[in-house]
Coordinates of C-alpha atoms in Angstrom, one line a residue:
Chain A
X2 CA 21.7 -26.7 25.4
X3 CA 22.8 -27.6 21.8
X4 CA 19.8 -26.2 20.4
X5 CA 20.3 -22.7 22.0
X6 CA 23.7 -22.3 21.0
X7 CA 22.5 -23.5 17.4
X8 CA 20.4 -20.7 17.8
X9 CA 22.9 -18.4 18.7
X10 CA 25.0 -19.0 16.1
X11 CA 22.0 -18.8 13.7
X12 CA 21.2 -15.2 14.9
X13 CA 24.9 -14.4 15.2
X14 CA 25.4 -15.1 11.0
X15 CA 22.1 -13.2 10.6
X16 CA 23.0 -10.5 11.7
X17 CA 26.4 -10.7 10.0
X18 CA 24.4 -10.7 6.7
X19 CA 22.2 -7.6 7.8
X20 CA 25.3 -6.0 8.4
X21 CA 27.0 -6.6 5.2
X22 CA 24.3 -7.4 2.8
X23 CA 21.9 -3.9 3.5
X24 CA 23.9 -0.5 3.5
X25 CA 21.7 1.3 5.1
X26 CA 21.7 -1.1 8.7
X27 CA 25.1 -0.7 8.7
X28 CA 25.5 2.9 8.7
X29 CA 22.7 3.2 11.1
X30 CA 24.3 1.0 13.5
X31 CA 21.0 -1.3 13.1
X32 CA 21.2 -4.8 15.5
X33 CA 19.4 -8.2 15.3
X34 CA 18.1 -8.5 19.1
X35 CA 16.1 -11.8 18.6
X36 CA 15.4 -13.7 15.3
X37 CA 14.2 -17.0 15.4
X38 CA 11.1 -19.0 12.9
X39 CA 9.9 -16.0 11.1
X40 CA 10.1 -13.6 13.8
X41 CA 12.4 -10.7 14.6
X42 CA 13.2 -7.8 17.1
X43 CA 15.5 -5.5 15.4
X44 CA 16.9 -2.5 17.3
X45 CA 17.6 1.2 15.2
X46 CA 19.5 3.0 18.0
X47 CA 18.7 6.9 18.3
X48 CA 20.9 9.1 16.5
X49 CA 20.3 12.5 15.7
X50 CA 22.1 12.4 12.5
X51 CA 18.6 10.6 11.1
X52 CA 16.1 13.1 12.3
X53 CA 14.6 15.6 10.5
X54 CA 13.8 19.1 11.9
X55 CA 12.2 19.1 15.2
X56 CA 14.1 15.7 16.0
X57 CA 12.0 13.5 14.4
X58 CA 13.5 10.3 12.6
X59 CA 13.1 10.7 8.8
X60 CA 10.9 7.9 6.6
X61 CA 13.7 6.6 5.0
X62 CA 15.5 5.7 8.3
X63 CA 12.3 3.8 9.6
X64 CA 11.5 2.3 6.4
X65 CA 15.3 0.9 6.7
X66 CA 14.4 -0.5 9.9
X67 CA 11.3 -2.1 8.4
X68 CA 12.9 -3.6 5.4
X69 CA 15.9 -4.8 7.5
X70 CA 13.3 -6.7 10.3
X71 CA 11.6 -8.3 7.3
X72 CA 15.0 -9.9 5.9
X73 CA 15.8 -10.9 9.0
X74 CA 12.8 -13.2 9.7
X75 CA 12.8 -14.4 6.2
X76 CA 16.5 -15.4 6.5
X77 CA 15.0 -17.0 10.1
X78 CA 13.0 -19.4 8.2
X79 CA 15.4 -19.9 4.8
X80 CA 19.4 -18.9 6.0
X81 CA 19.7 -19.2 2.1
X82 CA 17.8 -16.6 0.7
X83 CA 20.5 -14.0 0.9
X84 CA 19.6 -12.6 -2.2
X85 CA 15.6 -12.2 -1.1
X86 CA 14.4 -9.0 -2.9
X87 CA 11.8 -6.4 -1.5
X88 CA 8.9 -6.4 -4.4
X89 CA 6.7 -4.2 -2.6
X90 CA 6.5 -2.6 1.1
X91 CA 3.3 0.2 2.1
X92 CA 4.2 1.9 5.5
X93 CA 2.2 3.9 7.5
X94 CA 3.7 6.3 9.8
X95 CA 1.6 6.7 13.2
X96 CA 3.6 9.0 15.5
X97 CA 6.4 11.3 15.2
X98 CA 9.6 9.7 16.5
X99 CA 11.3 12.1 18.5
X100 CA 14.6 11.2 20.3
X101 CA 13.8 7.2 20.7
X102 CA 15.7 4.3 20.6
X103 CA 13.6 1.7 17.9
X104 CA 12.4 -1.5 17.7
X105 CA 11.7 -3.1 14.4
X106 CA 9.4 -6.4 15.4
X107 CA 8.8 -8.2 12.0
X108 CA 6.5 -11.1 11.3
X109 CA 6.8 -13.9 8.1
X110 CA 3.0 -14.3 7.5
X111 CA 3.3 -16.4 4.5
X112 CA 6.5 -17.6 2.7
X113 CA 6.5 -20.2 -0.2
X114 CA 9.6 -21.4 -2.9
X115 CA 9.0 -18.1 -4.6
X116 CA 7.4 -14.9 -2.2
X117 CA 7.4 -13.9 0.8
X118 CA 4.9 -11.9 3.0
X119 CA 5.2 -10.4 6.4
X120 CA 4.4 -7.6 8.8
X121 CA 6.7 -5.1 10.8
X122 CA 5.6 -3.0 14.2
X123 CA 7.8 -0.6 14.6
X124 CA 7.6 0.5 18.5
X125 CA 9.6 2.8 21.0
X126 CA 12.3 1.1 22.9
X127 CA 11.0 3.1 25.9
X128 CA 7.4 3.6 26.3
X129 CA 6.2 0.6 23.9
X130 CA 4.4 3.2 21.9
X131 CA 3.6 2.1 18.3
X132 CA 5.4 5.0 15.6
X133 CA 4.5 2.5 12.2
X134 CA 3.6 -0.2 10.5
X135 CA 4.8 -1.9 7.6
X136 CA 3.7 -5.2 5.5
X137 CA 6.0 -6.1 2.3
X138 CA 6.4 -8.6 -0.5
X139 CA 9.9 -10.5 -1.0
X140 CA 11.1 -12.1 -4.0
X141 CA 13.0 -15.5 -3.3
X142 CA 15.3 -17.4 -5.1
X143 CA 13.4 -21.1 -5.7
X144 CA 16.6 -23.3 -4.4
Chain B
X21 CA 12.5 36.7 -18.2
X22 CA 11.4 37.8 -14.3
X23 CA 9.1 34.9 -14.5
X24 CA 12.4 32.4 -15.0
X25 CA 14.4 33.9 -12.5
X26 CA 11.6 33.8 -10.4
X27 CA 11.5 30.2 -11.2
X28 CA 15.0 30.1 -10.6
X29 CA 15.1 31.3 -7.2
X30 CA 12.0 28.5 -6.4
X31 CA 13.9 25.6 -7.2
X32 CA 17.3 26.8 -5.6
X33 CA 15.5 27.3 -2.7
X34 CA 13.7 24.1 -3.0
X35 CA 16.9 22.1 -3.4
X36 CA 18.2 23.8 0.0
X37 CA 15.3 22.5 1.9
X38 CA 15.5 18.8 0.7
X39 CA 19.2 18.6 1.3
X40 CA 19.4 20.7 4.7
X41 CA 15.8 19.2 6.0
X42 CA 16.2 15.4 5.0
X43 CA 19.6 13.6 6.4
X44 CA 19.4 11.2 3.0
X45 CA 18.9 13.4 0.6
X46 CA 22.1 15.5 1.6
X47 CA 23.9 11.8 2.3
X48 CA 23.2 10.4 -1.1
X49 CA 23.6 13.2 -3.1
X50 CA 20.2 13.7 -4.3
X51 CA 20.0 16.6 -6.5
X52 CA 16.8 18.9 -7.4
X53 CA 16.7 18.8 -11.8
X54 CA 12.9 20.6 -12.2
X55 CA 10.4 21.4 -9.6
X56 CA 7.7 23.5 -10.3
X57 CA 3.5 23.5 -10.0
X58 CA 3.5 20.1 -7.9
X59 CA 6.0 18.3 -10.3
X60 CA 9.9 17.0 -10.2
X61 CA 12.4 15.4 -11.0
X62 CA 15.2 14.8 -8.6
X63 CA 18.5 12.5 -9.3
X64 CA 20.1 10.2 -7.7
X65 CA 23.5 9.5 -8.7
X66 CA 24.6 5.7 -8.5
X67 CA 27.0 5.0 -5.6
X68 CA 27.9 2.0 -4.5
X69 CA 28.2 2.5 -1.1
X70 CA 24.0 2.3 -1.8
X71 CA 24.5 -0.7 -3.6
X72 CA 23.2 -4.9 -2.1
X73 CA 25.2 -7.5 -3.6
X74 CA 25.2 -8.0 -7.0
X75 CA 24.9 -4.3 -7.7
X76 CA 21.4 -4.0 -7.0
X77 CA 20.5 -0.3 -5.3
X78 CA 19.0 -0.8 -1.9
X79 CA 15.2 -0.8 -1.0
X80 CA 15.6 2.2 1.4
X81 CA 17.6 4.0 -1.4
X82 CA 14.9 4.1 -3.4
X83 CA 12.3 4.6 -0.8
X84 CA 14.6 7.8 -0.2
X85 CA 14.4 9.2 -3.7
X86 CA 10.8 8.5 -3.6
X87 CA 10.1 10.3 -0.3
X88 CA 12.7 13.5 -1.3
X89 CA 10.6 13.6 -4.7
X90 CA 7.2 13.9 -3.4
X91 CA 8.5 16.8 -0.6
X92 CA 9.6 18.6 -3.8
X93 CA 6.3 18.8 -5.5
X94 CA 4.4 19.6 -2.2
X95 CA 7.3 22.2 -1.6
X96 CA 6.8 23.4 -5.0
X97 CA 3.3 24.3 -4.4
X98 CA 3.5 25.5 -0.6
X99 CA 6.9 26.8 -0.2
X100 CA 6.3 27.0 3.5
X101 CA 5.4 23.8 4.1
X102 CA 8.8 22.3 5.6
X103 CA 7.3 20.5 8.2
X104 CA 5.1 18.2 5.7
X105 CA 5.2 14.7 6.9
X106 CA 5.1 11.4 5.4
X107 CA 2.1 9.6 6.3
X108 CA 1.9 6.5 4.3
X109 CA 3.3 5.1 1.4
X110 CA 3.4 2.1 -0.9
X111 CA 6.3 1.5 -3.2
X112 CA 6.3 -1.9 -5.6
X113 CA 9.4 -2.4 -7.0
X114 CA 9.8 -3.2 -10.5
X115 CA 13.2 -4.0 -11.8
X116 CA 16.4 -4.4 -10.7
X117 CA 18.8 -1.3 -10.7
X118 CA 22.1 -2.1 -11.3
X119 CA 24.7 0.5 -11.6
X120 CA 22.2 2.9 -12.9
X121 CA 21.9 7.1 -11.8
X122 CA 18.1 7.0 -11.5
X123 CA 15.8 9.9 -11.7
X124 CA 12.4 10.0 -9.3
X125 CA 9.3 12.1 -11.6
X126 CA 6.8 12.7 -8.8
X127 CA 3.6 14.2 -9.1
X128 CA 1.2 15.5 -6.6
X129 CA -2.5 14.3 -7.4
X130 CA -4.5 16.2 -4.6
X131 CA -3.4 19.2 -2.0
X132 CA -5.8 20.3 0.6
X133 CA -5.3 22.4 3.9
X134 CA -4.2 19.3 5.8
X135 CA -2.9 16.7 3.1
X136 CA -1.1 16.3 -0.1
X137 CA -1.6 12.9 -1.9
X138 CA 0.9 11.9 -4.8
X139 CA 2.5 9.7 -7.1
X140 CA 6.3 8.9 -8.0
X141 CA 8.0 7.0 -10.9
X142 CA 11.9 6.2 -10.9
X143 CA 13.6 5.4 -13.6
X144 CA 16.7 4.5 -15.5
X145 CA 18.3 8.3 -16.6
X146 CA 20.2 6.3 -19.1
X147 CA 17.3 4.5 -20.4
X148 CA 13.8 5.7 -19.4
X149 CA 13.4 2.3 -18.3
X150 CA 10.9 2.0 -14.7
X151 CA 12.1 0.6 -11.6
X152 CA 9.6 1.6 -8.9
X153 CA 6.3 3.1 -8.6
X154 CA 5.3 4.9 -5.2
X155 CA 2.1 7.0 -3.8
X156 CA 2.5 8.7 -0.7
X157 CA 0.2 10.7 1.7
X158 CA 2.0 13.9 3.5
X159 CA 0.6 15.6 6.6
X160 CA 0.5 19.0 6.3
X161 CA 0.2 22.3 8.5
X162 CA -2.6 24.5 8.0
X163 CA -1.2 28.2 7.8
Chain C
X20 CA -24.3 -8.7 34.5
X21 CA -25.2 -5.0 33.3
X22 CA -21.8 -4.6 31.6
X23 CA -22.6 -7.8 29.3
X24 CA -25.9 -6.5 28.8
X25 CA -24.3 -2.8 27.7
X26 CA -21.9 -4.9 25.5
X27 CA -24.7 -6.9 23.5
X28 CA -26.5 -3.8 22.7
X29 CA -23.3 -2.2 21.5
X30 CA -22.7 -5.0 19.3
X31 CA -26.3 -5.1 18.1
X32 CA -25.7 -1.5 17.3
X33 CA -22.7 -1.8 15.5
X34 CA -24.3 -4.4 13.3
X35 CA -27.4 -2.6 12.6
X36 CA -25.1 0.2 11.1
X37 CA -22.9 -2.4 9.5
X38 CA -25.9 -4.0 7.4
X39 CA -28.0 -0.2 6.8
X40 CA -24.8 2.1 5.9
X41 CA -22.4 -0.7 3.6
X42 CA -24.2 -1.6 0.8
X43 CA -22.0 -4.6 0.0
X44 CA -22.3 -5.8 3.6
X45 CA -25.8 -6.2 3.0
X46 CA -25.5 -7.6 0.0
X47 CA -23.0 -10.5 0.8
X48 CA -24.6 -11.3 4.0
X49 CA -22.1 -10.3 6.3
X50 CA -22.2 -10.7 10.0
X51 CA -20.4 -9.2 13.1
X52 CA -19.9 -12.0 15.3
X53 CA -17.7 -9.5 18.0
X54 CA -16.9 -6.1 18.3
X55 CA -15.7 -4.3 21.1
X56 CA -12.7 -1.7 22.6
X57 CA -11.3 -1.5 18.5
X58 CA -11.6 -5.1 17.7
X59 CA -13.8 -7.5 15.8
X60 CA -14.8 -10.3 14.2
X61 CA -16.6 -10.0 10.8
X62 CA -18.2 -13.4 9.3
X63 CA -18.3 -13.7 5.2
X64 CA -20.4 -16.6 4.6
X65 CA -19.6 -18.4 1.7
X66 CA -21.4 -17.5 -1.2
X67 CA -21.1 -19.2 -4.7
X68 CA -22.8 -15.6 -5.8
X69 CA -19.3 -14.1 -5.7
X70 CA -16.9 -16.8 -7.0
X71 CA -14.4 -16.4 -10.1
X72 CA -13.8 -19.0 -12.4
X73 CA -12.2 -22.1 -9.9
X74 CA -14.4 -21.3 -6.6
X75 CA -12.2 -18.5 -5.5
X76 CA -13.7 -15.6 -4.3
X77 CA -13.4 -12.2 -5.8
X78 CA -11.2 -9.5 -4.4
X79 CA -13.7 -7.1 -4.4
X80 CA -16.0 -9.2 -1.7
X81 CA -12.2 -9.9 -0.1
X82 CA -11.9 -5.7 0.5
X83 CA -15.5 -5.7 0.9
X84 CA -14.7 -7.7 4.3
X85 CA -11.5 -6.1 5.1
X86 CA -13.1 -2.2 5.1
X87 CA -16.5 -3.3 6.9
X88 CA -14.5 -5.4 9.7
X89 CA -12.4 -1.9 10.2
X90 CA -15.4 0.1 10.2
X91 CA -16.8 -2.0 13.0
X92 CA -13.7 -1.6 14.9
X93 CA -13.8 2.1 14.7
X94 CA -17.6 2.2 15.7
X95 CA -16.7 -0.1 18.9
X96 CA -14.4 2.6 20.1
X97 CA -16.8 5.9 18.8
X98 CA -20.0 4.8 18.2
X99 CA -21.0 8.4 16.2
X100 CA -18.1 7.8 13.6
X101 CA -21.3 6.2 11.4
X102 CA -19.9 8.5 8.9
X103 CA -15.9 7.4 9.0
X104 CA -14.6 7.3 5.3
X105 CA -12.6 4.8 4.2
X106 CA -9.1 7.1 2.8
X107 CA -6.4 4.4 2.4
X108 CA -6.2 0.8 2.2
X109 CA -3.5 -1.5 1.3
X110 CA -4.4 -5.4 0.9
X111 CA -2.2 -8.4 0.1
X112 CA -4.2 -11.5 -0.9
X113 CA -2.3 -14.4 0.0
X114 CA -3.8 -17.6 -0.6
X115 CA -6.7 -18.3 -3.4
X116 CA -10.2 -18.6 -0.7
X117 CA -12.1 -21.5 -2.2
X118 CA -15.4 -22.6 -0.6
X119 CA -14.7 -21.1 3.0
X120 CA -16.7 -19.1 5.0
X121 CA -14.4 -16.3 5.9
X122 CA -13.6 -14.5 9.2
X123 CA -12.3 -10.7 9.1
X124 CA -10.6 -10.1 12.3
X125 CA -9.9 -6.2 12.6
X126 CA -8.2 -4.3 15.3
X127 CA -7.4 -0.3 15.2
X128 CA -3.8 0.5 16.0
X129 CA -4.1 4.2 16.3
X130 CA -7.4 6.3 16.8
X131 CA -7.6 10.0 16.8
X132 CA -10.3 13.4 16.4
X133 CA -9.4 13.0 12.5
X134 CA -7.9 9.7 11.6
X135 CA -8.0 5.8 13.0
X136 CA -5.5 3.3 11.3
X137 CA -6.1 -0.3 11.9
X138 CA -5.1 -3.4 10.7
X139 CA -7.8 -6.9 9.5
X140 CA -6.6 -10.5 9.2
X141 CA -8.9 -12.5 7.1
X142 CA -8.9 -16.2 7.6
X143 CA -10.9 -19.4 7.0
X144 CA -13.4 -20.0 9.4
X145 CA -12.7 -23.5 9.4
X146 CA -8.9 -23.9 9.6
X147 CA -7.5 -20.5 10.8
X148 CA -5.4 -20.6 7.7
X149 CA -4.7 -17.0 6.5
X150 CA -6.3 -15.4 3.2
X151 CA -5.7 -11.6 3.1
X152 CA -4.1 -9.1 4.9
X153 CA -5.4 -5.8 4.9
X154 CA -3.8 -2.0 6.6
X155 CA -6.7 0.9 5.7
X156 CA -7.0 4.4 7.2
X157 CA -9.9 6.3 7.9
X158 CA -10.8 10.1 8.2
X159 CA -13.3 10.9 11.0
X160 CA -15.3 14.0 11.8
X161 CA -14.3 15.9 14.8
X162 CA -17.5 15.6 17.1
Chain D
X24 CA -9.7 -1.7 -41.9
X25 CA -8.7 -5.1 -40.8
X26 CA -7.2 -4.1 -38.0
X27 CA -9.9 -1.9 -36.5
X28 CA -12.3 -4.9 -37.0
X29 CA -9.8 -7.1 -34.8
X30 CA -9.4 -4.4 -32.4
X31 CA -13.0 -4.6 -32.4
X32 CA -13.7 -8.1 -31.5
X33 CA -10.9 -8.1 -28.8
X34 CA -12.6 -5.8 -27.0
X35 CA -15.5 -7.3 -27.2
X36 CA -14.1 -10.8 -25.8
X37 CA -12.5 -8.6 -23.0
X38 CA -15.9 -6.8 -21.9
X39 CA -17.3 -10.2 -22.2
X40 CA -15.0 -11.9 -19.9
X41 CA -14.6 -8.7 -17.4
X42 CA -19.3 -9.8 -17.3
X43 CA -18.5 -13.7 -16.6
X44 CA -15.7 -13.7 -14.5
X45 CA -15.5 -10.5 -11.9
X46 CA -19.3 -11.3 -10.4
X47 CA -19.3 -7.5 -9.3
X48 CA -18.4 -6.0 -12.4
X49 CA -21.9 -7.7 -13.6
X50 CA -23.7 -6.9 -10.7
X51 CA -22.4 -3.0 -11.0
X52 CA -22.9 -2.8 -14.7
X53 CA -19.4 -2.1 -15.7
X54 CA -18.5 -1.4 -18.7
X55 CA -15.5 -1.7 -21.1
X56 CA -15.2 1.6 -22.6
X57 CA -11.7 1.3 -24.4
X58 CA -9.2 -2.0 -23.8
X59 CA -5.8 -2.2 -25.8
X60 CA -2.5 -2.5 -25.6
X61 CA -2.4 -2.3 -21.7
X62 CA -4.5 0.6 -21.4
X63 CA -8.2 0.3 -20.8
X64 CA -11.3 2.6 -19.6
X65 CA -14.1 1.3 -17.9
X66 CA -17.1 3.0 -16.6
X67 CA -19.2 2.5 -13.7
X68 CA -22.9 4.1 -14.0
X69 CA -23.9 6.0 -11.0
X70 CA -26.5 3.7 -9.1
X71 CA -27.7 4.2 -5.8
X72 CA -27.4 0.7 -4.6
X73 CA -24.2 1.3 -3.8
X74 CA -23.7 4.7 -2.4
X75 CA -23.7 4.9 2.0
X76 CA -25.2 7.6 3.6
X77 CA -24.7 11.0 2.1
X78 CA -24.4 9.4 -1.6
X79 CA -21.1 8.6 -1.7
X80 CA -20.0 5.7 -3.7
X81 CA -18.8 3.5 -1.0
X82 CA -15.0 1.9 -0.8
X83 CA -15.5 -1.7 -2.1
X84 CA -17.7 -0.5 -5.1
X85 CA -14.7 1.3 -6.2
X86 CA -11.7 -1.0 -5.3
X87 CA -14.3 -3.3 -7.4
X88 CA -13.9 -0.8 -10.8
X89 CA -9.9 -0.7 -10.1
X90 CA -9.7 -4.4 -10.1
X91 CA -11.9 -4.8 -13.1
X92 CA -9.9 -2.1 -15.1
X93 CA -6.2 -3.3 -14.0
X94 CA -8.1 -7.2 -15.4
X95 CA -9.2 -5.9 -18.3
X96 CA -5.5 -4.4 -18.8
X97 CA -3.7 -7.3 -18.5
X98 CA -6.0 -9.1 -20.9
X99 CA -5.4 -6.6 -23.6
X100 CA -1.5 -7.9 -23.3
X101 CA -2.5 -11.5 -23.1
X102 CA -5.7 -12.6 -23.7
X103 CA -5.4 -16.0 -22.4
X104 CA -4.6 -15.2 -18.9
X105 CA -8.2 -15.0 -17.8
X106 CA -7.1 -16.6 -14.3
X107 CA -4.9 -14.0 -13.7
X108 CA -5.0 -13.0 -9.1
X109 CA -4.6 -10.1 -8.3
X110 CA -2.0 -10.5 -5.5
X111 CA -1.7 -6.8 -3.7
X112 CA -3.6 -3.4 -4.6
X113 CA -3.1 -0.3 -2.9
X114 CA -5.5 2.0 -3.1
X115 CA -6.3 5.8 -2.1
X116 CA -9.8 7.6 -2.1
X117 CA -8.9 11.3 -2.7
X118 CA -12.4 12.6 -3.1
X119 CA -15.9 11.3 -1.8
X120 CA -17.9 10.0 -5.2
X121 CA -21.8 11.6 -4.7
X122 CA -24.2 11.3 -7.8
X123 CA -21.3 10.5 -10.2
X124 CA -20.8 8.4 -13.5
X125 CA -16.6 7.2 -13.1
X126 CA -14.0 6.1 -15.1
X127 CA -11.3 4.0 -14.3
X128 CA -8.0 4.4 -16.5
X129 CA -5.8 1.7 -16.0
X130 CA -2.5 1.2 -17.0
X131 CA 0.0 -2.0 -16.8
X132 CA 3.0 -0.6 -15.9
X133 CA 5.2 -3.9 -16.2
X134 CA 4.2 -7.4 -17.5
X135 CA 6.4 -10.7 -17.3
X136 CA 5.8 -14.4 -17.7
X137 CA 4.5 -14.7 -14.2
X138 CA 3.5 -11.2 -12.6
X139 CA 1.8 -7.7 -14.1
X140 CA 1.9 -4.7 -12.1
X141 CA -0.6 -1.7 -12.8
X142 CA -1.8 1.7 -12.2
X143 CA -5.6 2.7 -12.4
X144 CA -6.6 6.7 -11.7
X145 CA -11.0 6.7 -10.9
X146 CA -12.1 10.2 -12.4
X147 CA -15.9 11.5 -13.0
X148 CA -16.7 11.1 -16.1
X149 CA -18.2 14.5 -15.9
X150 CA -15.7 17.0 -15.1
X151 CA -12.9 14.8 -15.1
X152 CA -11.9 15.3 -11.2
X153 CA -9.9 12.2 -9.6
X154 CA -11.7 10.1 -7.7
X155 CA -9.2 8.1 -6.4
X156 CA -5.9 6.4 -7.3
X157 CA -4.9 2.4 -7.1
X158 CA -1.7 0.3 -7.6
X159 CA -2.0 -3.6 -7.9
X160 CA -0.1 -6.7 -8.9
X161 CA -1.0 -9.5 -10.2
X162 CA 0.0 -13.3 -10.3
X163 CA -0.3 -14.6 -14.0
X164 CA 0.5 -18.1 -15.3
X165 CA 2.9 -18.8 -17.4
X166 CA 1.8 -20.7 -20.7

């Protein structure tokens, strides 16, 4: 009982720092469904004012999503590392996301006092359906 | 002379695409300086709405340059090919950019029927000095 | 009964092109232990032969195992793809592989008439820890 | 005069550590063409050993003359970091290598007390064409 609401409070100041820390999840109304020991389900709702032509979401806005999953797990496993920087990300776009609700599922691999390294599935809310995937680099701040 | 207003016309109608066809490029105020023969050079002005703490330009900011760059040069070379989509890219990021207008210098390596395959550089406008380093694949359509 | 005996001549298959159509999988001994539906297990014995200074191995035999445990993965879904070309491959190397054998564990996200995009793991045989991870895209010929 | 002579012997301690470190740079006869000041060119002679069917040059063979050019790089910066990891390379193949002498022009983009990040274009030596283009990092130790 204690530990769940620990962990509720743990996801509730994570995505308080999402929120405040990474313009871009703000403005795109991005929200922390589940993150918990290097693992993350982030959701990017639908919102046409993203989508290129045809009404597909634009790479920036999924690379936001990416980026912002990553964090998340990262500050899962270190609450600390607020100021964790992105070194490098390579994303690979699968499927065109047309009119979809998102959902950013990120994976720590490997973190130590200085890097980080993980993986993010970015899926359809609906169907499942994988639309990218992205691994990236972090740069942490040795404590 | 016709050759320059010719020129002209290209890159006006370049800079139309990338601010009506890409929702960040239009949001952040990118802006088209050169693009001609499958290179450019696009701004982004520094805004700290864009901004993590600490002053830092966001990773998806820069991702967003990156991506509006490499469009440029493909447009530049296939004026019809608006509907050119990201495939894959890697970015590494360099340096910190701290209250800096940057400028994204992309460069496409290979076009074919099907796919354009490039490289970007953003830097410093005020100093020359690099912050990231991106290649990117594009899907194309065959005419 | 038959179905096993179907899937042991696949893999035979599969390892037969592995070993005659990858130089450097011939070279470094390696072995497909499983490969079926767009997933495998590639073994990299260990090999003193292709050690740096310090016993770690070289990233060239690291990709080396990476690209011919996607390849596998590709042929397990369409055998005729002997001639898929490796067109994009992204590999983080996270921890320094000294004296292990090595397992590649690939699995291909998205296969279609052009392109398949998967995804390898490589970890130590002996404790599961992980090594490398690898993202790589592949062009195909339409059949 | 002097300073040709020293130029001279660096490269030669570079070429000899790219042979006695990177076991496939020896096995693949690769040589260090040019190596200063954080540029180098290295050539790998066409050999049929390591072409696949069709007489392409296949993928590891060339991530193999990336790495050893991006090495030889660093060490024309700092020649004691002989242990330097590569940590991440991203790499594209734009055009499939038959019968062909390359080239790989590397260049380090950024170097600090810790990491070195790099770019290395493969071209034939022949008519210059690009081959293919890789990014990398790598972890250095600081002295």
């Amino acid at each position: 009982m204690v530990k769940k609401v620990l962990e509720y409070i743990m996801e509730k100041k994570i995505r308080e720092i999402i929120l405040n820390y990474i313009p871009q999840a703000k403005l795109m109304n991005i929200d922390v469904l589940f993150s918990k020991n290097g693992e993350s389900r982030l959701l990017l709702p639908h919102d046409s004012q993203w989508t290129r032509e045809g009404g597909s979401l634009s790479g920036p806005s999924l690379f936001a999503l990416a980026d912002a999953a990553l964090y998340a797990s990262i500050l899962s496993l270190k609450i600390d590392q607020i100021g964790a920087l992105t070194t490098q990300m390579s994303i690979q776009f699968l499927r065109r996301p047309i009119d979809l609700d998102l959902v950013g599922c990120s994976k720590i691999h490997t973190i130590s006092k200085r890097n980080a390294f993980g993986e993010v599935q970015i899926r359809s809310l609906k169907d499942d359906g994988l639309i990218a995937v992205a691994t990236g680099s972090y740069s942490l701040k040795p404590s």
